[in-house]
mmCIF file of C-alpha atoms (C1' of nucleotides) in Angstrom:
data_model
loop_
_atom_site.group_PDB
_atom_site.id
_atom_site.type_symbol
_atom_site.label_atom_id
_atom_site.label_comp_id
_atom_site.label_asym_id
_atom_site.label_seq_id
_atom_site.Cartn_x
_atom_site.Cartn_y
_atom_site.Cartn_z
ATOM 1 C CA MET Z 1 0.000 0.000 0.000
ATOM 2 C CA THR Z 2 2.787 2.452 0.891
ATOM 3 C CA ALA Z 3 2.370 5.979 2.140
ATOM 4 C CA THR Z 4 2.354 7.814 -1.189
ATOM 5 C CA PRO Z 5 -1.224 7.431 -2.302
ATOM 6 C CA SER Z 6 -0.882 8.664 -5.854
ATOM 7 C CA THR Z 7 1.597 9.165 -8.673
ATOM 8 C CA ALA Z 8 2.560 5.549 -8.177
ATOM 9 C CA ARG Z 9 2.113 2.722 -10.665
ATOM 10 C CA GLN Z 10 2.320 3.536 -14.335
ATOM 11 C CA ASP Z 11 1.459 7.230 -14.616
ATOM 12 C CA PRO Z 12 1.736 7.753 -18.342
ATOM 13 C CA PRO Z 13 1.873 11.146 -20.061
ATOM 14 C CA GLU Z 14 -1.491 11.882 -18.456
ATOM 15 C CA ALA Z 15 0.119 12.737 -15.146
ATOM 16 C CA GLY Z 16 2.263 15.448 -16.707
ATOM 17 C CA TYR Z 17 -0.772 16.898 -18.400
ATOM 18 C CA LEU Z 18 -2.568 16.807 -15.151
ATOM 19 C CA ARG Z 19 0.036 19.027 -13.600
ATOM 20 C CA LEU Z 20 0.219 21.358 -16.594
ATOM 21 C CA ASP Z 21 -3.515 21.544 -16.712
ATOM 22 C CA GLN Z 22 -3.678 22.735 -13.179
ATOM 23 C CA GLN Z 23 -1.156 25.396 -13.969
ATOM 24 C CA ILE Z 24 -2.952 27.247 -16.728
ATOM 25 C CA CYS Z 25 -6.480 27.331 -15.365
ATOM 26 C CA PHE Z 26 -5.251 27.786 -11.847
ATOM 27 C CA SER Z 27 -2.918 30.600 -12.855
ATOM 28 C CA LEU Z 28 -5.781 32.283 -14.629
ATOM 29 C CA ASN Z 29 -8.010 31.883 -11.633
ATOM 30 C CA ALA Z 30 -5.364 33.153 -9.265
ATOM 31 C CA ALA Z 31 -4.610 36.186 -11.425
ATOM 32 C CA SER Z 32 -8.291 36.985 -11.618
ATOM 33 C CA ARG Z 33 -8.646 36.841 -7.854
ATOM 34 C CA ALA Z 34 -5.474 38.844 -7.335
ATOM 35 C CA PHE Z 35 -6.957 41.530 -9.571
ATOM 36 C CA GLY Z 36 -10.061 41.352 -7.447
ATOM 37 C CA SER Z 37 -8.094 42.139 -4.317
ATOM 38 C CA VAL Z 38 -6.467 45.183 -5.862
ATOM 39 C CA TYR Z 39 -9.727 46.464 -7.282
ATOM 40 C CA ARG Z 40 -11.460 45.879 -3.976
ATOM 41 C CA VAL Z 41 -9.110 48.320 -2.304
ATOM 42 C CA LEU Z 42 -9.275 50.929 -5.046
ATOM 43 C CA LEU Z 43 -13.027 50.736 -5.531
ATOM 44 C CA LYS Z 44 -13.940 50.868 -1.878
ATOM 45 C CA ASP Z 45 -13.779 54.661 -2.019
ATOM 46 C CA LEU Z 46 -16.298 54.644 -4.851
ATOM 47 C CA GLY Z 47 -18.591 52.226 -3.065
ATOM 48 C CA LEU Z 48 -18.393 49.738 -5.920
ATOM 49 C CA THR Z 49 -17.481 46.081 -6.200
ATOM 50 C CA TYR Z 50 -15.507 44.999 -9.224
ATOM 51 C CA PRO Z 51 -18.468 43.589 -11.185
ATOM 52 C CA GLN Z 52 -20.450 46.723 -10.363
ATOM 53 C CA TYR Z 53 -17.530 48.765 -11.674
ATOM 54 C CA LEU Z 54 -17.650 46.809 -14.922
ATOM 55 C CA VAL Z 55 -21.342 47.597 -15.281
ATOM 56 C CA MET Z 56 -20.651 51.266 -14.660
ATOM 57 C CA LEU Z 57 -17.872 51.228 -17.285
ATOM 58 C CA VAL Z 58 -20.311 49.960 -19.875
ATOM 59 C CA LEU Z 59 -22.917 52.516 -18.879
ATOM 60 C CA TRP Z 60 -20.398 55.338 -18.921
ATOM 61 C CA GLU Z 61 -19.499 54.308 -22.432
ATOM 62 C CA HIS Z 62 -22.956 53.603 -23.842
ATOM 63 C CA GLY Z 63 -25.120 55.737 -21.628
ATOM 64 C CA GLU Z 64 -28.221 53.622 -21.479
ATOM 65 C CA LEU Z 65 -28.893 50.002 -22.285
ATOM 66 C CA PRO Z 66 -31.460 47.274 -21.746
ATOM 67 C CA VAL Z 67 -30.395 44.546 -19.359
ATOM 68 C CA LYS Z 68 -30.020 42.160 -22.247
ATOM 69 C CA ALA Z 69 -27.438 44.307 -24.041
ATOM 70 C CA LEU Z 70 -25.593 44.938 -20.799
ATOM 71 C CA GLY Z 71 -25.322 41.199 -20.309
ATOM 72 C CA GLN Z 72 -23.983 40.710 -23.813
ATOM 73 C CA HIS Z 73 -21.247 43.272 -23.235
ATOM 74 C CA LEU Z 74 -20.232 41.620 -19.975
ATOM 75 C CA ARG Z 75 -21.030 37.972 -20.756
ATOM 76 C CA LEU Z 76 -23.393 37.894 -17.805
ATOM 77 C CA ASP Z 77 -26.976 36.705 -17.589
ATOM 78 C CA SER Z 78 -29.967 38.170 -15.812
ATOM 79 C CA GLY Z 79 -29.470 35.898 -12.829
ATOM 80 C CA THR Z 80 -26.280 37.775 -12.065
ATOM 81 C CA LEU Z 81 -27.278 41.204 -13.312
ATOM 82 C CA SER Z 82 -30.725 41.562 -11.762
ATOM 83 C CA PRO Z 83 -29.622 41.604 -8.113
ATOM 84 C CA LEU Z 84 -26.467 43.535 -8.990
ATOM 85 C CA LEU Z 85 -28.467 46.237 -10.739
ATOM 86 C CA LYS Z 86 -30.854 46.423 -7.809
ATOM 87 C CA ARG Z 87 -27.924 47.136 -5.521
ATOM 88 C CA LEU Z 88 -26.664 49.838 -7.893
ATOM 89 C CA GLU Z 89 -30.160 51.281 -7.960
ATOM 90 C CA ALA Z 90 -30.361 51.190 -4.169
ATOM 91 C CA ALA Z 91 -27.038 53.065 -4.115
ATOM 92 C CA GLY Z 92 -28.606 55.728 -6.327
ATOM 93 C CA LEU Z 93 -26.218 55.207 -9.239
ATOM 94 C CA VAL Z 94 -28.624 53.839 -11.842
ATOM 95 C CA ARG Z 95 -32.324 53.734 -12.552
ATOM 96 C CA ARG Z 96 -34.216 50.881 -14.156
ATOM 97 C CA GLU Z 97 -37.412 51.436 -16.043
ATOM 98 C CA ARG Z 98 -39.563 49.376 -18.331
ATOM 99 C CA SER Z 99 -39.396 50.377 -21.936
ATOM 100 C CA ALA Z 100 -42.680 51.834 -23.153
ATOM 101 C CA ARG Z 101 -42.165 50.285 -26.580
ATOM 102 C CA ASP Z 102 -41.514 46.774 -25.276
ATOM 103 C CA GLU Z 103 -42.810 46.041 -21.828
ATOM 104 C CA ARG Z 104 -40.497 43.043 -21.518
ATOM 105 C CA SER Z 105 -37.406 45.199 -21.712
ATOM 106 C CA VAL Z 106 -35.892 47.098 -18.788
ATOM 107 C CA ARG Z 107 -33.636 49.955 -19.721
ATOM 108 C CA VAL Z 108 -30.827 50.785 -17.312
ATOM 109 C CA HIS Z 109 -29.514 54.316 -17.214
ATOM 110 C CA LEU Z 110 -27.297 56.466 -15.088
ATOM 111 C CA THR Z 111 -28.515 58.889 -12.504
ATOM 112 C CA ASP Z 112 -26.727 62.211 -12.206
ATOM 113 C CA GLU Z 113 -24.878 60.734 -9.271
ATOM 114 C CA GLY Z 114 -23.885 57.688 -11.300
ATOM 115 C CA ALA Z 115 -22.638 59.841 -14.168
ATOM 116 C CA ALA Z 116 -20.713 62.034 -11.759
ATOM 117 C CA LEU Z 117 -18.949 59.025 -10.302
ATOM 118 C CA ARG Z 118 -17.073 58.643 -13.575
ATOM 119 C CA GLU Z 119 -14.842 61.578 -12.686
ATOM 120 C CA ARG Z 120 -13.563 59.790 -9.632
ATOM 121 C CA ALA Z 121 -13.271 56.478 -11.473
ATOM 122 C CA LEU Z 122 -10.870 58.019 -13.969
ATOM 123 C CA LEU Z 123 -8.143 57.730 -11.380
ATOM 124 C CA VAL Z 124 -8.533 53.980 -11.025
ATOM 125 C CA PRO Z 125 -7.099 52.587 -14.287
ATOM 126 C CA ARG Z 126 -3.762 54.282 -13.913
ATOM 127 C CA ARG Z 127 -3.270 52.821 -10.475
ATOM 128 C CA ILE Z 128 -4.286 49.387 -11.706
ATOM 129 C CA ALA Z 129 -1.870 49.565 -14.606
ATOM 130 C CA ALA Z 130 0.849 50.573 -12.185
ATOM 131 C CA ALA Z 131 -0.004 47.649 -9.901
ATOM 132 C CA THR Z 132 0.465 45.137 -12.715
ATOM 133 C CA GLY Z 133 3.989 46.315 -13.390
ATOM 134 C CA PHE Z 134 3.315 45.597 -17.065
ATOM 135 C CA GLY Z 135 3.876 47.913 -19.990
ATOM 136 C CA LEU Z 136 1.014 48.913 -22.229
ATOM 137 C CA ASP Z 137 2.073 46.724 -25.108
ATOM 138 C CA GLU Z 138 2.632 43.761 -22.846
ATOM 139 C CA ILE Z 139 -0.858 44.222 -21.412
ATOM 140 C CA SER Z 140 -2.223 44.506 -24.891
ATOM 141 C CA GLU Z 141 -0.567 41.288 -26.027
ATOM 142 C CA LEU Z 142 -1.727 39.426 -22.943
ATOM 143 C CA ARG Z 143 -5.238 40.660 -23.502
ATOM 144 C CA GLU Z 144 -5.168 39.467 -27.097
ATOM 145 C CA ARG Z 145 -4.170 35.983 -26.014
ATOM 146 C CA LEU Z 146 -6.776 35.828 -23.303
ATOM 147 C CA ASP Z 147 -9.504 36.885 -25.690
ATOM 148 C CA ARG Z 148 -8.390 34.247 -28.166
ATOM 149 C CA LEU Z 149 -8.409 31.707 -25.348
ATOM 150 C CA THR Z 150 -11.904 32.742 -24.301
ATOM 151 C CA ASP Z 151 -13.201 32.437 -27.843
ATOM 152 C CA ALA Z 152 -11.727 28.961 -28.185
ATOM 153 C CA LEU Z 153 -13.178 27.871 -24.848
ATOM 154 C CA ASP Z 154 -16.595 29.284 -25.661
ATOM 155 C CA ALA Z 155 -16.592 27.432 -28.959
ATOM 156 C CA ALA Z 156 -15.536 24.233 -27.229
ATOM 157 C CA ALA Z 157 -18.179 24.659 -24.523
ATOM 158 C CA THR Z 158 -21.049 25.032 -26.952
ATOM 159 C CA ALA Z 159 -19.736 22.179 -29.105
ATOM 160 C CA GLU Z 160 -19.362 20.088 -25.967
ATOM 161 C CA GLY Z 161 -22.830 21.025 -24.792
ATOM 162 C CA GLN Z 162 -24.515 19.467 -27.794
ATOM 163 C CA ASP Z 163 -21.703 16.945 -27.904
ATOM 164 C CA GLY Z 164 -21.764 14.865 -31.030
ATOM 165 C CA VAL Z 165 -24.872 16.383 -32.494
ATOM 166 C CA ASP Z 166 -23.740 16.005 -36.089
ATOM 167 C CA PRO Z 167 -26.598 18.236 -37.258
ATOM 168 C CA ARG Z 168 -26.377 16.866 -40.813
ATOM 169 C CA MET K 1 -28.657 67.290 -25.920
ATOM 170 C CA THR K 2 -26.895 64.697 -28.041
ATOM 171 C CA ALA K 3 -27.265 61.001 -27.566
ATOM 172 C CA THR K 4 -23.738 60.194 -26.413
ATOM 173 C CA PRO K 5 -23.782 60.891 -22.709
ATOM 174 C CA SER K 6 -20.129 60.283 -21.958
ATOM 175 C CA THR K 7 -16.712 60.456 -23.575
ATOM 176 C CA ALA K 8 -17.584 64.013 -24.457
ATOM 177 C CA ARG K 9 -15.825 67.120 -23.183
ATOM 178 C CA GLN K 10 -12.107 66.945 -22.622
ATOM 179 C CA ASP K 11 -11.382 63.255 -21.949
ATOM 180 C CA PRO K 12 -7.621 63.320 -21.494
ATOM 181 C CA PRO K 13 -5.347 60.249 -21.585
ATOM 182 C CA GLU K 14 -7.383 58.884 -18.679
ATOM 183 C CA ALA K 15 -10.193 57.808 -20.971
ATOM 184 C CA GLY K 16 -7.868 55.680 -23.061
ATOM 185 C CA TYR K 17 -6.534 54.058 -19.931
ATOM 186 C CA LEU K 18 -10.021 53.473 -18.760
ATOM 187 C CA ARG K 19 -10.819 51.494 -21.841
ATOM 188 C CA LEU K 20 -7.549 49.572 -21.795
ATOM 189 C CA ASP K 21 -7.951 48.904 -18.141
ATOM 190 C CA GLN K 22 -11.293 47.318 -18.674
ATOM 191 C CA GLN K 23 -9.810 45.139 -21.330
ATOM 192 C CA ILE K 24 -7.129 43.406 -19.322
ATOM 193 C CA CYS K 25 -9.023 42.662 -16.136
ATOM 194 C CA PHE K 26 -12.197 41.970 -18.004
ATOM 195 C CA SER K 27 -10.432 39.660 -20.441
ATOM 196 C CA LEU K 28 -8.926 37.813 -17.538
ATOM 197 C CA ASN K 29 -12.253 37.522 -15.834
ATOM 198 C CA ALA K 30 -13.973 36.372 -19.010
ATOM 199 C CA ALA K 31 -11.306 33.768 -19.719
ATOM 200 C CA SER K 32 -11.574 32.469 -16.189
ATOM 201 C CA ARG K 33 -15.321 32.082 -16.460
ATOM 202 C CA ALA K 34 -15.054 30.531 -19.913
ATOM 203 C CA PHE K 35 -12.712 27.940 -18.416
ATOM 204 C CA GLY K 36 -15.301 27.411 -15.727
ATOM 205 C CA SER K 37 -17.942 26.559 -18.295
ATOM 206 C CA VAL K 38 -15.747 23.988 -20.007
ATOM 207 C CA TYR K 39 -14.692 22.422 -16.720
ATOM 208 C CA ARG K 40 -18.267 22.353 -15.526
ATOM 209 C CA VAL K 41 -19.204 20.119 -18.419
ATOM 210 C CA LEU K 42 -16.186 17.842 -18.108
ATOM 211 C CA LEU K 43 -16.352 17.536 -14.323
ATOM 212 C CA LYS K 44 -20.049 16.845 -14.103
ATOM 213 C CA ASP K 45 -19.347 13.156 -14.717
ATOM 214 C CA LEU K 46 -16.975 13.135 -11.761
ATOM 215 C CA GLY K 47 -19.437 14.953 -9.531
ATOM 216 C CA LEU K 48 -16.951 17.760 -8.909
ATOM 217 C CA THR K 49 -17.040 21.509 -9.285
ATOM 218 C CA TYR K 50 -13.928 23.230 -10.522
ATOM 219 C CA PRO K 51 -12.691 24.404 -7.110
ATOM 220 C CA GLN K 52 -13.365 20.938 -5.713
ATOM 221 C CA TYR K 53 -11.330 19.527 -8.587
ATOM 222 C CA LEU K 54 -8.451 21.822 -7.649
ATOM 223 C CA VAL K 55 -8.577 20.531 -4.088
ATOM 224 C CA MET K 56 -8.553 16.956 -5.340
ATOM 225 C CA LEU K 57 -5.554 17.726 -7.580
ATOM 226 C CA VAL K 58 -3.590 18.903 -4.578
ATOM 227 C CA LEU K 59 -4.610 15.897 -2.538
ATOM 228 C CA TRP K 60 -3.780 13.490 -5.356
ATOM 229 C CA GLU K 61 -0.350 15.058 -5.492
ATOM 230 C CA HIS K 62 0.389 15.386 -1.781
ATOM 231 C CA GLY K 63 -1.791 12.693 -0.298
ATOM 232 C CA GLU K 64 -2.739 14.326 2.944
ATOM 233 C CA LEU K 65 -2.584 17.886 4.183
ATOM 234 C CA PRO K 66 -3.912 20.109 6.937
ATOM 235 C CA VAL K 67 -6.478 22.670 5.829
ATOM 236 C CA LYS K 68 -3.927 25.412 6.274
ATOM 237 C CA ALA K 69 -1.458 23.909 3.816
ATOM 238 C CA LEU K 70 -4.235 23.182 1.360
ATOM 239 C CA GLY K 71 -5.201 26.830 1.487
ATOM 240 C CA GLN K 72 -1.640 27.930 0.846
ATOM 241 C CA HIS K 73 -1.411 25.756 -2.244
ATOM 242 C CA LEU K 74 -4.675 27.119 -3.587
ATOM 243 C CA ARG K 75 -4.566 30.673 -2.235
ATOM 244 C CA LEU K 76 -7.818 30.061 -0.426
ATOM 245 C CA ASP K 77 -8.772 30.690 3.188
ATOM 246 C CA SER K 78 -10.774 28.622 5.617
ATOM 247 C CA GLY K 79 -13.920 30.548 4.868
ATOM 248 C CA THR K 80 -13.882 29.084 1.392
ATOM 249 C CA LEU K 81 -12.346 25.708 2.160
ATOM 250 C CA SER K 82 -14.361 24.661 5.206
ATOM 251 C CA PRO K 83 -17.728 24.332 3.488
ATOM 252 C CA LEU K 84 -16.105 23.027 0.311
ATOM 253 C CA LEU K 85 -14.347 20.267 2.246
ATOM 254 C CA LYS K 86 -17.565 19.387 4.016
ATOM 255 C CA ARG K 87 -19.203 18.855 0.664
ATOM 256 C CA LEU K 88 -16.327 16.670 -0.481
ATOM 257 C CA GLU K 89 -16.619 14.720 2.756
ATOM 258 C CA ALA K 90 -20.369 14.350 2.299
ATOM 259 C CA ALA K 91 -19.624 13.011 -1.184
ATOM 260 C CA GLY K 92 -17.327 10.419 0.381
ATOM 261 C CA LEU K 93 -14.177 11.619 -1.367
ATOM 262 C CA VAL K 94 -12.213 12.914 1.625
ATOM 263 C CA ARG K 95 -12.124 12.560 5.364
ATOM 264 C CA ARG K 96 -11.254 15.267 7.840
ATOM 265 C CA GLU K 97 -9.843 14.470 11.223
ATOM 266 C CA ARG K 98 -8.192 16.459 13.950
ATOM 267 C CA SER K 99 -4.506 15.917 14.293
ATOM 268 C CA ALA K 100 -3.585 14.142 17.523
ATOM 269 C CA ARG K 101 -0.380 16.138 17.790
ATOM 270 C CA ASP K 102 -2.039 19.517 17.360
ATOM 271 C CA GLU K 103 -5.724 19.612 18.107
ATOM 272 C CA ARG K 104 -6.105 22.889 16.233
ATOM 273 C CA SER K 105 -5.144 21.272 12.946
ATOM 274 C CA VAL K 106 -7.527 19.291 10.752
ATOM 275 C CA ARG K 107 -5.847 16.925 8.358
ATOM 276 C CA VAL K 108 -7.653 16.227 5.100
ATOM 277 C CA HIS K 109 -7.022 12.950 3.362
ATOM 278 C CA LEU K 110 -8.468 10.921 0.559
ATOM 279 C CA THR K 111 -10.844 8.061 1.004
ATOM 280 C CA ASP K 112 -10.397 5.027 -1.226
ATOM 281 C CA GLU K 113 -13.177 6.405 -3.361
ATOM 282 C CA GLY K 114 -11.456 9.772 -3.587
ATOM 283 C CA ALA K 115 -8.165 8.192 -4.567
ATOM 284 C CA ALA K 116 -9.903 6.028 -7.146
ATOM 285 C CA LEU K 117 -11.476 9.075 -8.743
ATOM 286 C CA ARG K 118 -8.036 10.102 -9.954
ATOM 287 C CA GLU K 119 -8.150 7.464 -12.666
ATOM 288 C CA ARG K 120 -11.169 9.045 -14.229
ATOM 289 C CA ALA K 121 -9.783 12.553 -13.775
ATOM 290 C CA LEU K 122 -6.748 11.706 -15.861
ATOM 291 C CA LEU K 123 -8.882 12.096 -18.947
ATOM 292 C CA VAL K 124 -9.798 15.689 -18.156
ATOM 293 C CA PRO K 125 -6.576 17.654 -18.805
ATOM 294 C CA ARG K 126 -6.184 16.440 -22.355
ATOM 295 C CA ARG K 127 -9.672 17.532 -23.243
ATOM 296 C CA ILE K 128 -9.088 20.906 -21.621
ATOM 297 C CA ALA K 129 -5.859 21.428 -23.501
ATOM 298 C CA ALA K 130 -7.663 20.548 -26.710
ATOM 299 C CA ALA K 131 -10.423 23.019 -25.907
ATOM 300 C CA THR K 132 -7.975 25.898 -25.575
ATOM 301 C CA GLY K 133 -6.584 25.338 -29.041
ATOM 302 C CA PHE K 134 -3.210 26.372 -27.636
ATOM 303 C CA GLY K 135 0.080 24.548 -27.953
ATOM 304 C CA LEU K 136 1.954 23.409 -24.881
ATOM 305 C CA ASP K 137 4.625 26.079 -25.138
ATOM 306 C CA GLU K 138 2.081 28.794 -25.713
ATOM 307 C CA ILE K 139 0.193 27.646 -22.628
ATOM 308 C CA SER K 140 3.434 27.606 -20.701
ATOM 309 C CA GLU K 141 4.322 31.136 -21.721
ATOM 310 C CA LEU K 142 0.873 32.423 -20.909
ATOM 311 C CA ARG K 143 1.037 30.748 -17.526
ATOM 312 C CA GLU K 144 4.380 32.388 -16.808
ATOM 313 C CA ARG K 145 2.983 35.827 -17.554
ATOM 314 C CA LEU K 146 -0.101 35.253 -15.483
ATOM 315 C CA ASP K 147 1.965 34.119 -12.510
ATOM 316 C CA ARG K 148 4.161 37.181 -12.854
ATOM 317 C CA LEU K 149 1.044 39.326 -13.027
ATOM 318 C CA THR K 150 -0.362 37.679 -9.918
ATOM 319 C CA ASP K 151 2.848 38.238 -7.992
ATOM 320 C CA ALA K 152 2.903 41.907 -8.958
ATOM 321 C CA LEU K 153 -0.737 42.335 -7.987
ATOM 322 C CA ASP K 154 -0.270 40.556 -4.676
ATOM 323 C CA ALA K 155 2.672 42.800 -3.874
ATOM 324 C CA ALA K 156 0.660 45.876 -4.840
ATOM 325 C CA ALA K 157 -2.324 44.733 -2.795
ATOM 326 C CA THR K 158 -0.360 44.266 0.404
ATOM 327 C CA ALA K 159 1.507 47.540 -0.129
ATOM 328 C CA GLU K 160 -1.803 49.229 -0.842
ATOM 329 C CA GLY K 161 -3.374 47.665 2.208
ATOM 330 C CA GLN K 162 -1.006 49.427 4.581
ATOM 331 C CA ASP K 163 -0.872 52.283 2.088
ATOM 332 C CA GLY K 164 1.726 54.863 2.976
ATOM 333 C CA VAL K 165 2.768 53.209 6.191
ATOM 334 C CA ASP K 166 6.325 54.426 6.043
ATOM 335 C CA PRO K 167 7.153 52.096 8.968
ATOM 336 C CA ARG K 168 10.272 54.065 9.887
ATOM 337 C "C1'" DC N 1 -59.321 36.366 -33.106
ATOM 338 C "C1'" DC N 2 -56.840 32.498 -30.744
ATOM 339 C "C1'" DC N 3 -52.945 29.628 -30.020
ATOM 340 C "C1'" DC N 4 -48.146 29.032 -29.579
ATOM 341 C "C1'" DA N 5 -43.210 29.728 -29.948
ATOM 342 C "C1'" DT N 6 -39.959 33.221 -28.716
ATOM 343 C "C1'" DT N 7 -37.994 36.887 -26.108
ATOM 344 C "C1'" DT N 8 -36.930 39.269 -21.841
ATOM 345 C "C1'" DG N 9 -36.360 39.722 -16.923
ATOM 346 C "C1'" DA N 10 -36.938 38.018 -12.541
ATOM 347 C "C1'" DT N 11 -36.646 34.349 -9.070
ATOM 348 C "C1'" DT N 12 -34.756 30.363 -6.697
ATOM 349 C "C1'" DG N 13 -31.185 27.400 -5.316
ATOM 350 C "C1'" DT N 14 -26.301 25.948 -5.142
ATOM 351 C "C1'" DG N 15 -21.672 26.954 -4.776
ATOM 352 C "C1'" DC N 16 -17.458 29.948 -4.542
ATOM 353 C "C1'" DA N 17 -14.643 34.213 -2.601
ATOM 354 C "C1'" DC N 18 -13.619 36.919 1.048
ATOM 355 C "C1'" DA N 19 -13.921 39.969 5.229
ATOM 356 C "C1'" DA N 20 -14.833 39.915 10.029
ATOM 357 C "C1'" DC N 21 -15.395 37.490 13.984
ATOM 358 C "C1'" DT N 22 -15.413 33.491 17.269
ATOM 359 C "C1'" DA N 23 -13.641 29.385 19.551
ATOM 360 C "C1'" DA N 24 -10.300 26.284 20.815
ATOM 361 C "C1'" DG N 25 -5.697 24.881 21.204
ATOM 362 C "C1'" DT N 26 -0.697 25.988 21.647
ATOM 363 C "C1'" DT N 27 3.450 28.395 23.083
ATOM 364 C "C1'" DG N 28 6.301 31.555 25.516
ATOM 365 C "C1'" DT N 29 7.280 34.190 29.735
ATOM 366 C "C1'" DG N 30 7.253 35.452 34.379
ATOM 367 C "C1'" DC H 1 1.303 27.315 37.256
ATOM 368 C "C1'" DA H 2 -0.962 31.691 35.312
ATOM 369 C "C1'" DC H 3 -1.610 34.362 31.562
ATOM 370 C "C1'" DA H 4 -1.029 36.822 27.343
ATOM 371 C "C1'" DA H 5 0.014 36.318 22.348
ATOM 372 C "C1'" DC H 6 -0.430 33.589 18.585
ATOM 373 C "C1'" DT H 7 -2.231 29.882 15.430
ATOM 374 C "C1'" DT H 8 -5.766 27.181 13.220
ATOM 375 C "C1'" DA H 9 -10.534 26.162 11.926
ATOM 376 C "C1'" DG H 10 -15.001 27.315 11.795
ATOM 377 C "C1'" DT H 11 -19.032 30.601 11.391
ATOM 378 C "C1'" DT H 12 -21.578 34.482 9.595
ATOM 379 C "C1'" DG H 13 -22.769 37.794 6.257
ATOM 380 C "C1'" DT H 14 -22.338 39.920 1.634
ATOM 381 C "C1'" DG H 15 -21.819 39.566 -3.061
ATOM 382 C "C1'" DC H 16 -20.929 37.206 -7.606
ATOM 383 C "C1'" DA H 17 -21.737 33.171 -11.189
ATOM 384 C "C1'" DC H 18 -24.751 30.226 -13.187
ATOM 385 C "C1'" DA H 19 -28.397 26.600 -14.000
ATOM 386 C "C1'" DA H 20 -33.222 25.966 -13.959
ATOM 387 C "C1'" DT H 21 -37.580 27.672 -13.846
ATOM 388 C "C1'" DC H 22 -41.297 31.002 -14.187
ATOM 389 C "C1'" DA H 23 -44.191 34.906 -15.807
ATOM 390 C "C1'" DA H 24 -45.255 38.428 -18.822
ATOM 391 C "C1'" DA H 25 -45.114 40.437 -23.276
ATOM 392 C "C1'" DT H 26 -44.520 40.065 -28.191
ATOM 393 C "C1'" DG H 27 -45.336 38.419 -32.766
ATOM 394 C "C1'" DG H 28 -46.556 35.099 -36.251
ATOM 395 C "C1'" DG H 29 -49.586 31.658 -38.187
ATOM 396 C "C1'" DG H 30 -53.969 29.305 -38.579
#
DNA sequence: CCCCATTTGATTGTGCACAACTAAGTTGTG
DNA sequence: CACAACTTAGTTGTGCACAATCAAATGGGG
């Protein structure tokens, strides 16, 4: 039986993959959470969490959007956005109102207070960039790779979801 | 009044940063969640979530660890691990027992069922690697950058936490 | 007009991440 | 020994992510 419970016996190439595999997804996860910690500190002054900050970024850029479009920009669904938007509304930063044209749609727009918050948020990116210690081009290249990775994973996920559909 | 509610007026270099800034952290976040979707599908057969899978990876590698050490490997604290480990224990994959030497410490180790699960998990990494569409060296390079990024962010976060302490 | 598929949000339930706090055990010092 | 400082897990509360489900509104055929 021995004390070492794993990595015994044959352990073909799989085992190496297993380690590598942990590395990439784990590194990604860890980097994402490390970003979260830094943002948490910087955004506390603004009274925003990081996902709320992302929503505000989109609204600052586009002004006013239905929940659906907001979710498409952020890759988030209503299950995540609905409570988040309610908290932003409770904080007085956004308002939600049913579209008159289509009663199913809820348009989210900034309050004056929400729009004004942008001025203070302008200071954030520079401090984040400084915290990464990366140059602009290095960030840009990393971003390009991550986006490519995301696209590949999304494609794989949907293909995996319907598995071997072979839709003729 | 104009339709575009923001990005008007002066918008100095800050605005460009703001956009770039969103890109890198958002890309990271999106990639992390995209990975989550792919893992979710692959791990469903094993009855594991992705964070549970990470815990099992560490246990398969090290055999048996106190909660503290597990958390250091995964960058997670007891607030996250305690309920997660309870779920793994309820699933019959691990056991938790107080160390006799130090009653504060809880050692987590694999059950036979948990150890056996490794065989089925060996299939996962290859499918993940395939889903990324990345080569091994490209994955390796990306991982290196992400780890460097995480280190820089961690350093910035702790420095930020005590802010301008100037501890004399 | 009525029926039905689709679209859009909201709700519910599960699980993770993390801060703040508590409880119990351990260690060092007088 | 007594006692304070520290360590290790656990608990509680808040918020995000996502699957599943529901309800309301819309729009297109019969």
